[in-house]
Amino acid sequence: MEHALWSSGASDKNKSMVEQLRRYGIIRSSKVAEVMEAVDRGLFVPPGGSPYFDSPMPIGYNATISAPHMHAACLELLEKNLQPGMRALDVGSGTGYLTACFALMVGSEGRAVGVEHIPELVDTSIENIKKSGAAPQLNDGALSIHVADGREGWPELAPYDAIHVGAAAPQIPEALVEQLKPGGRMVIPVGTMFQELKVVDKKLDGTVSVRDETSVRYVPLTSKEAQLHAN
Ligand code: SAH
């Protein structure tokens, strides 16, 4: 056992994780670093997991929390669309970690909306967020998480400046493109066996461009039944 005097607290470990992501050049924006420091990942990973280790971790229900470098990369890709007062949608919000980061990016004048189809994960994510740096946003309604099929987005609060999809879709869902604001950006993993993280930009004139950022491996964006019965 480590002596208590030399063991670092959870937030120290979170801080070191953020520093490492900076050193590797995955985090470049100081705002992203600040937000990832304020939301302790340790609160979002179930007991027995290694929250600060750069790997996805199981969260039950055949789902995983994404690796820290993926969360950081997505925050970087969306940074310009997560300015104070903007609206962000997190599809497949899982643990709620990234939704909490979005809420701190857009602040109390903005909106961060999570959509997740497993009710138990939604309940746990809300409990996690209550303990985190994004608790004020949850209390004042700037952050909300809903049980729904994320392939339909969340039309009530559309259009969004930023949409993040945390599960891989066979193709880009049309409803999500529709709910993107002109000038908005969506980051979405697309594919089945082989997946690409795609960056979808809707220009001010409404035209849409899509580019591949990197190869990734996410759990599928699918029906609740298919997810729970996958082995
Ligand atoms: N960003 C989350 C990722 C969780 S894994 C995190 O890091 O914690 C992907 C999540 O997408 C899972 O929680 C899964 O339940 C959810 N999901 C898959 N298909 C979905 C759908 N059609 N609608 C809503 N959520 C979905």
XYZ file of N, CA, C and O in Angstrom, residues 80-161:
328
model
N -14.397 25.644 -31.469
C -14.967 26.888 -32.016
C -16.489 26.889 -31.980
O -17.117 27.933 -32.063
N -17.068 25.691 -31.886
C -18.527 25.563 -31.839
C -19.036 25.321 -30.420
O -20.184 24.936 -30.221
N -18.141 25.519 -29.461
C -18.512 25.374 -28.042
C -18.179 26.659 -27.291
O -17.759 26.638 -26.138
N -18.374 27.782 -27.980
C -18.096 29.076 -27.348
C -19.234 29.419 -26.380
O -20.338 28.882 -26.511
N -18.968 30.309 -25.407
C -20.010 30.675 -24.446
C -21.318 31.072 -25.147
O -21.300 31.814 -26.130
N -22.425 30.529 -24.658
C -23.747 30.846 -25.199
C -24.194 29.909 -26.308
O -25.348 29.964 -26.732
N -23.296 29.037 -26.784
C -23.672 28.151 -27.901
C -24.405 26.910 -27.394
O -24.456 26.644 -26.208
N -24.967 26.155 -28.355
C -25.739 24.948 -28.041
C -25.032 23.698 -28.520
O -24.636 23.632 -29.688
N -24.936 22.702 -27.633
C -24.237 21.461 -27.971
C -25.112 20.255 -27.665
O -25.776 20.214 -26.633
N -25.100 19.294 -28.576
C -25.830 18.038 -28.401
C -24.822 16.895 -28.342
O -23.955 16.781 -29.210
N -24.942 16.042 -27.315
C -24.062 14.877 -27.153
C -24.916 13.624 -27.287
O -25.676 13.280 -26.378
N -24.799 12.951 -28.426
C -25.606 11.757 -28.706
C -24.874 10.506 -28.208
O -23.717 10.287 -28.557
N -25.553 9.700 -27.390
C -24.901 8.537 -26.767
C -24.046 9.043 -25.618
O -22.853 8.776 -25.548
N -24.674 9.802 -24.711
C -23.905 10.532 -23.690
C -23.309 9.618 -22.626
O -22.410 10.048 -21.898
N -23.791 8.367 -22.529
C -23.138 7.371 -21.664
C -22.955 7.860 -20.234
O -23.925 8.134 -19.525
N -21.703 7.983 -19.821
C -21.387 8.401 -18.445
C -21.729 9.862 -18.186
O -21.756 10.280 -17.030
N -21.898 10.655 -19.232
C -22.160 12.085 -19.067
C -20.894 12.928 -18.990
O -20.957 14.159 -18.895
N -19.732 12.269 -19.057
C -18.467 13.011 -18.922
C -18.333 14.139 -19.956
O -18.075 15.287 -19.618
N -18.531 13.776 -21.223
C -18.312 14.781 -22.271
C -19.424 15.838 -22.263
O -19.155 17.015 -22.522
N -20.640 15.418 -21.931
C -21.742 16.394 -21.825
C -21.396 17.437 -20.756
O -21.650 18.630 -20.941
N -20.810 16.967 -19.647
C -20.394 17.880 -18.571
C -19.311 18.843 -19.084
O -19.363 20.047 -18.809
N -18.362 18.319 -19.861
C -17.317 19.191 -20.436
C -17.958 20.215 -21.378
O -17.598 21.397 -21.352
N -18.907 19.768 -22.205
C -19.591 20.691 -23.132
C -20.274 21.806 -22.346
O -20.228 22.972 -22.731
N -20.925 21.428 -21.225
C -21.656 22.417 -20.419
C -20.702 23.494 -19.906
O -21.046 24.677 -19.901
N -19.495 23.096 -19.498
C -18.537 24.094 -19.011
C -17.985 24.933 -20.158
O -17.697 26.114 -19.983
N -17.862 24.338 -21.337
C -17.391 25.103 -22.498
C -18.404 26.203 -22.858
O -18.023 27.347 -23.074
N -19.696 25.839 -22.941
C -20.702 26.808 -23.416
C -21.231 27.715 -22.298
O -21.854 28.740 -22.580
N -20.988 27.322 -21.049
C -21.352 28.172 -19.910
C -22.850 28.242 -19.655
O -23.655 27.590 -20.338
N -23.220 29.047 -18.680
C -24.617 29.070 -18.227
C -25.567 29.741 -19.210
O -26.787 29.576 -19.115
N -25.021 30.505 -20.167
C -25.869 31.112 -21.206
C -26.097 30.139 -22.360
O -26.942 30.379 -23.214
N -25.309 29.073 -22.400
C -25.435 28.088 -23.471
C -26.305 26.921 -23.051
O -26.950 26.959 -22.004
N -26.332 25.882 -23.887
C -27.078 24.665 -23.572
C -26.243 23.458 -23.951
O -25.684 23.419 -25.042
N -26.168 22.500 -23.038
C -25.533 21.220 -23.349
C -26.574 20.142 -23.100
O -27.129 20.050 -22.003
N -26.863 19.368 -24.144
C -27.922 18.367 -24.083
C -27.327 16.996 -24.368
O -26.684 16.802 -25.405
N -27.561 16.057 -23.467
C -27.141 14.674 -23.699
C -28.355 13.832 -24.030
O -29.429 14.046 -23.451
N -28.183 12.896 -24.966
C -29.248 11.938 -25.275
C -28.642 10.544 -25.204
O -27.602 10.281 -25.825
N -29.289 9.663 -24.439
C -28.771 8.315 -24.207
C -29.974 7.378 -24.104
O -30.957 7.718 -23.446
N -29.888 6.185 -24.743
C -31.086 5.329 -24.746
C -31.159 4.310 -23.605
O -32.159 3.613 -23.491
N -30.123 4.204 -22.776
C -30.183 3.296 -21.623
C -30.545 4.129 -20.374
O -29.710 4.892 -19.882
N -31.790 3.960 -19.855
C -32.223 4.815 -18.734
C -31.285 4.746 -17.522
O -31.042 5.760 -16.871
N -30.749 3.537 -17.242
C -29.860 3.398 -16.078
C -28.605 4.243 -16.248
O -28.091 4.805 -15.281
N -28.083 4.311 -17.485
C -26.883 5.137 -17.723
C -27.214 6.613 -17.555
O -26.402 7.386 -17.051
N -28.422 6.992 -17.969
C -28.838 8.399 -17.805
C -28.889 8.742 -16.314
O -28.343 9.767 -15.887
N -29.496 7.845 -15.510
C -29.585 8.104 -14.060
C -28.191 8.238 -13.450
O -27.922 9.169 -12.694
N -27.300 7.291 -13.790
C -25.945 7.346 -13.230
C -25.226 8.602 -13.698
O -24.522 9.243 -12.918
N -25.412 8.962 -14.973
C -24.700 10.141 -15.491
C -25.129 11.393 -14.735
O -24.297 12.238 -14.395
N -26.426 11.479 -14.411
C -26.912 12.656 -13.671
C -26.302 12.683 -12.267
O -25.854 13.735 -11.794
N -26.222 11.490 -11.636
C -25.586 11.420 -10.307
C -24.115 11.833 -10.388
O -23.616 12.551 -9.532
N -23.432 11.378 -11.430
C -22.009 11.725 -11.606
C -21.833 13.233 -11.789
O -20.953 13.845 -11.176
N -22.683 13.802 -12.637
C -22.555 15.238 -12.950
C -22.800 16.080 -11.691
O -22.140 17.098 -11.485
N -23.733 15.605 -10.834
C -24.026 16.341 -9.589
C -22.789 16.503 -8.718
O -22.685 17.448 -7.955
N -21.853 15.530 -8.823
C -20.629 15.589 -7.991
C -19.527 16.358 -8.697
O -18.450 16.572 -8.143
N -19.747 16.729 -9.961
C -18.661 17.274 -10.783
C -18.697 18.795 -10.855
O -19.620 19.438 -10.341
N -17.725 19.332 -11.541
C -17.630 20.781 -11.767
C -18.780 21.342 -12.601
O -18.931 22.560 -12.695
N -19.604 20.451 -13.197
C -20.726 20.941 -14.018
C -22.048 20.895 -13.263
O -23.113 21.123 -13.859
N -22.002 20.643 -11.946
C -23.237 20.589 -11.142
C -24.059 21.883 -11.251
O -25.289 21.807 -11.399
N -23.446 23.072 -11.224
C -24.263 24.293 -11.332
C -25.059 24.356 -12.634
O -26.222 24.779 -12.635
N -24.460 23.907 -13.740
C -25.153 23.931 -15.033
C -26.338 22.964 -15.038
O -27.370 23.230 -15.648
N -26.175 21.827 -14.320
C -27.268 20.860 -14.213
C -28.406 21.482 -13.396
O -29.581 21.380 -13.764
N -28.035 22.153 -12.314
C -29.046 22.768 -11.445
C -29.802 23.888 -12.133
O -31.009 24.033 -11.943
N -29.089 24.692 -12.934
C -29.792 25.831 -13.537
C -30.395 25.496 -14.912
O -30.945 26.371 -15.583
N -30.312 24.235 -15.310
C -30.989 23.807 -16.532
C -30.201 24.033 -17.822
O -30.679 23.710 -18.907
N -28.973 24.542 -17.720
C -28.155 24.729 -18.924
C -27.642 23.379 -19.436
O -27.262 23.247 -20.597
N -27.635 22.377 -18.558
C -27.242 21.020 -18.934
C -28.420 20.088 -18.647
O -28.985 20.140 -17.549
N -28.795 19.272 -19.625
C -29.829 18.270 -19.375
C -29.489 16.994 -20.121
O -28.828 17.031 -21.165
N -29.925 15.861 -19.562
C -29.705 14.557 -20.192
C -31.053 13.862 -20.324
O -31.840 13.871 -19.372
N -31.312 13.306 -21.502
C -32.626 12.731 -21.783
C -32.510 11.285 -22.251
O -31.551 10.942 -22.956
N -33.503 10.473 -21.890
C -33.584 9.103 -22.388
C -34.303 9.148 -23.731
O -35.481 9.514 -23.788
N -33.594 8.834 -24.797
C -34.218 8.850 -26.125
C -33.298 8.152 -27.117
O -32.126 7.879 -26.812
N -33.838 7.883 -28.296
C -33.030 7.343 -29.379
C -32.278 8.505 -30.029
O -32.879 9.356 -30.682
N -30.981 8.509 -29.833
C -30.146 9.616 -30.307
C -30.065 9.733 -31.819
O -29.624 10.767 -32.329
N -30.492 8.689 -32.539
C -30.462 8.781 -34.007
C -31.447 9.842 -34.494
O -31.348 10.323 -35.612
N -32.399 10.189 -33.604
C -33.369 11.250 -33.938
C -32.919 12.603 -33.417
O -33.639 13.595 -33.565
N -31.770 12.653 -32.756
C -31.281 13.903 -32.173
C -32.151 14.338 -31.008
O -32.746 13.510 -30.313
N -32.257 15.633 -30.802
C -33.139 16.189 -29.773
C -33.714 17.476 -30.358
O -33.201 18.567 -30.139
N -34.799 17.313 -31.175
C -35.323 18.443 -31.953
C -35.759 19.633 -31.098
O -35.694 20.777 -31.555
N -36.206 19.366 -29.852
C -36.712 20.444 -28.985
C -35.759 21.623 -28.867
O -36.185 22.757 -28.725
N -34.454 21.360 -28.860
C -33.499 22.454 -28.639
C -32.662 22.768 -29.875
O -31.718 23.557 -29.812
N -33.013 22.156 -31.014
C -32.269 22.405 -32.255
C -32.544 23.829 -32.735
O -33.593 24.393 -32.381
N -31.668 24.447 -33.528
C -30.448 23.851 -34.081
C -29.238 24.002 -33.140
O -29.219 24.870 -32.282
N -28.255 23.133 -33.348
C -27.066 23.089 -32.497
C -25.832 23.622 -33.222
O -25.643 23.379 -34.413
N -24.984 24.305 -32.458
C -23.690 24.746 -32.993
C -22.726 23.563 -33.074
O -21.855 23.531 -33.945
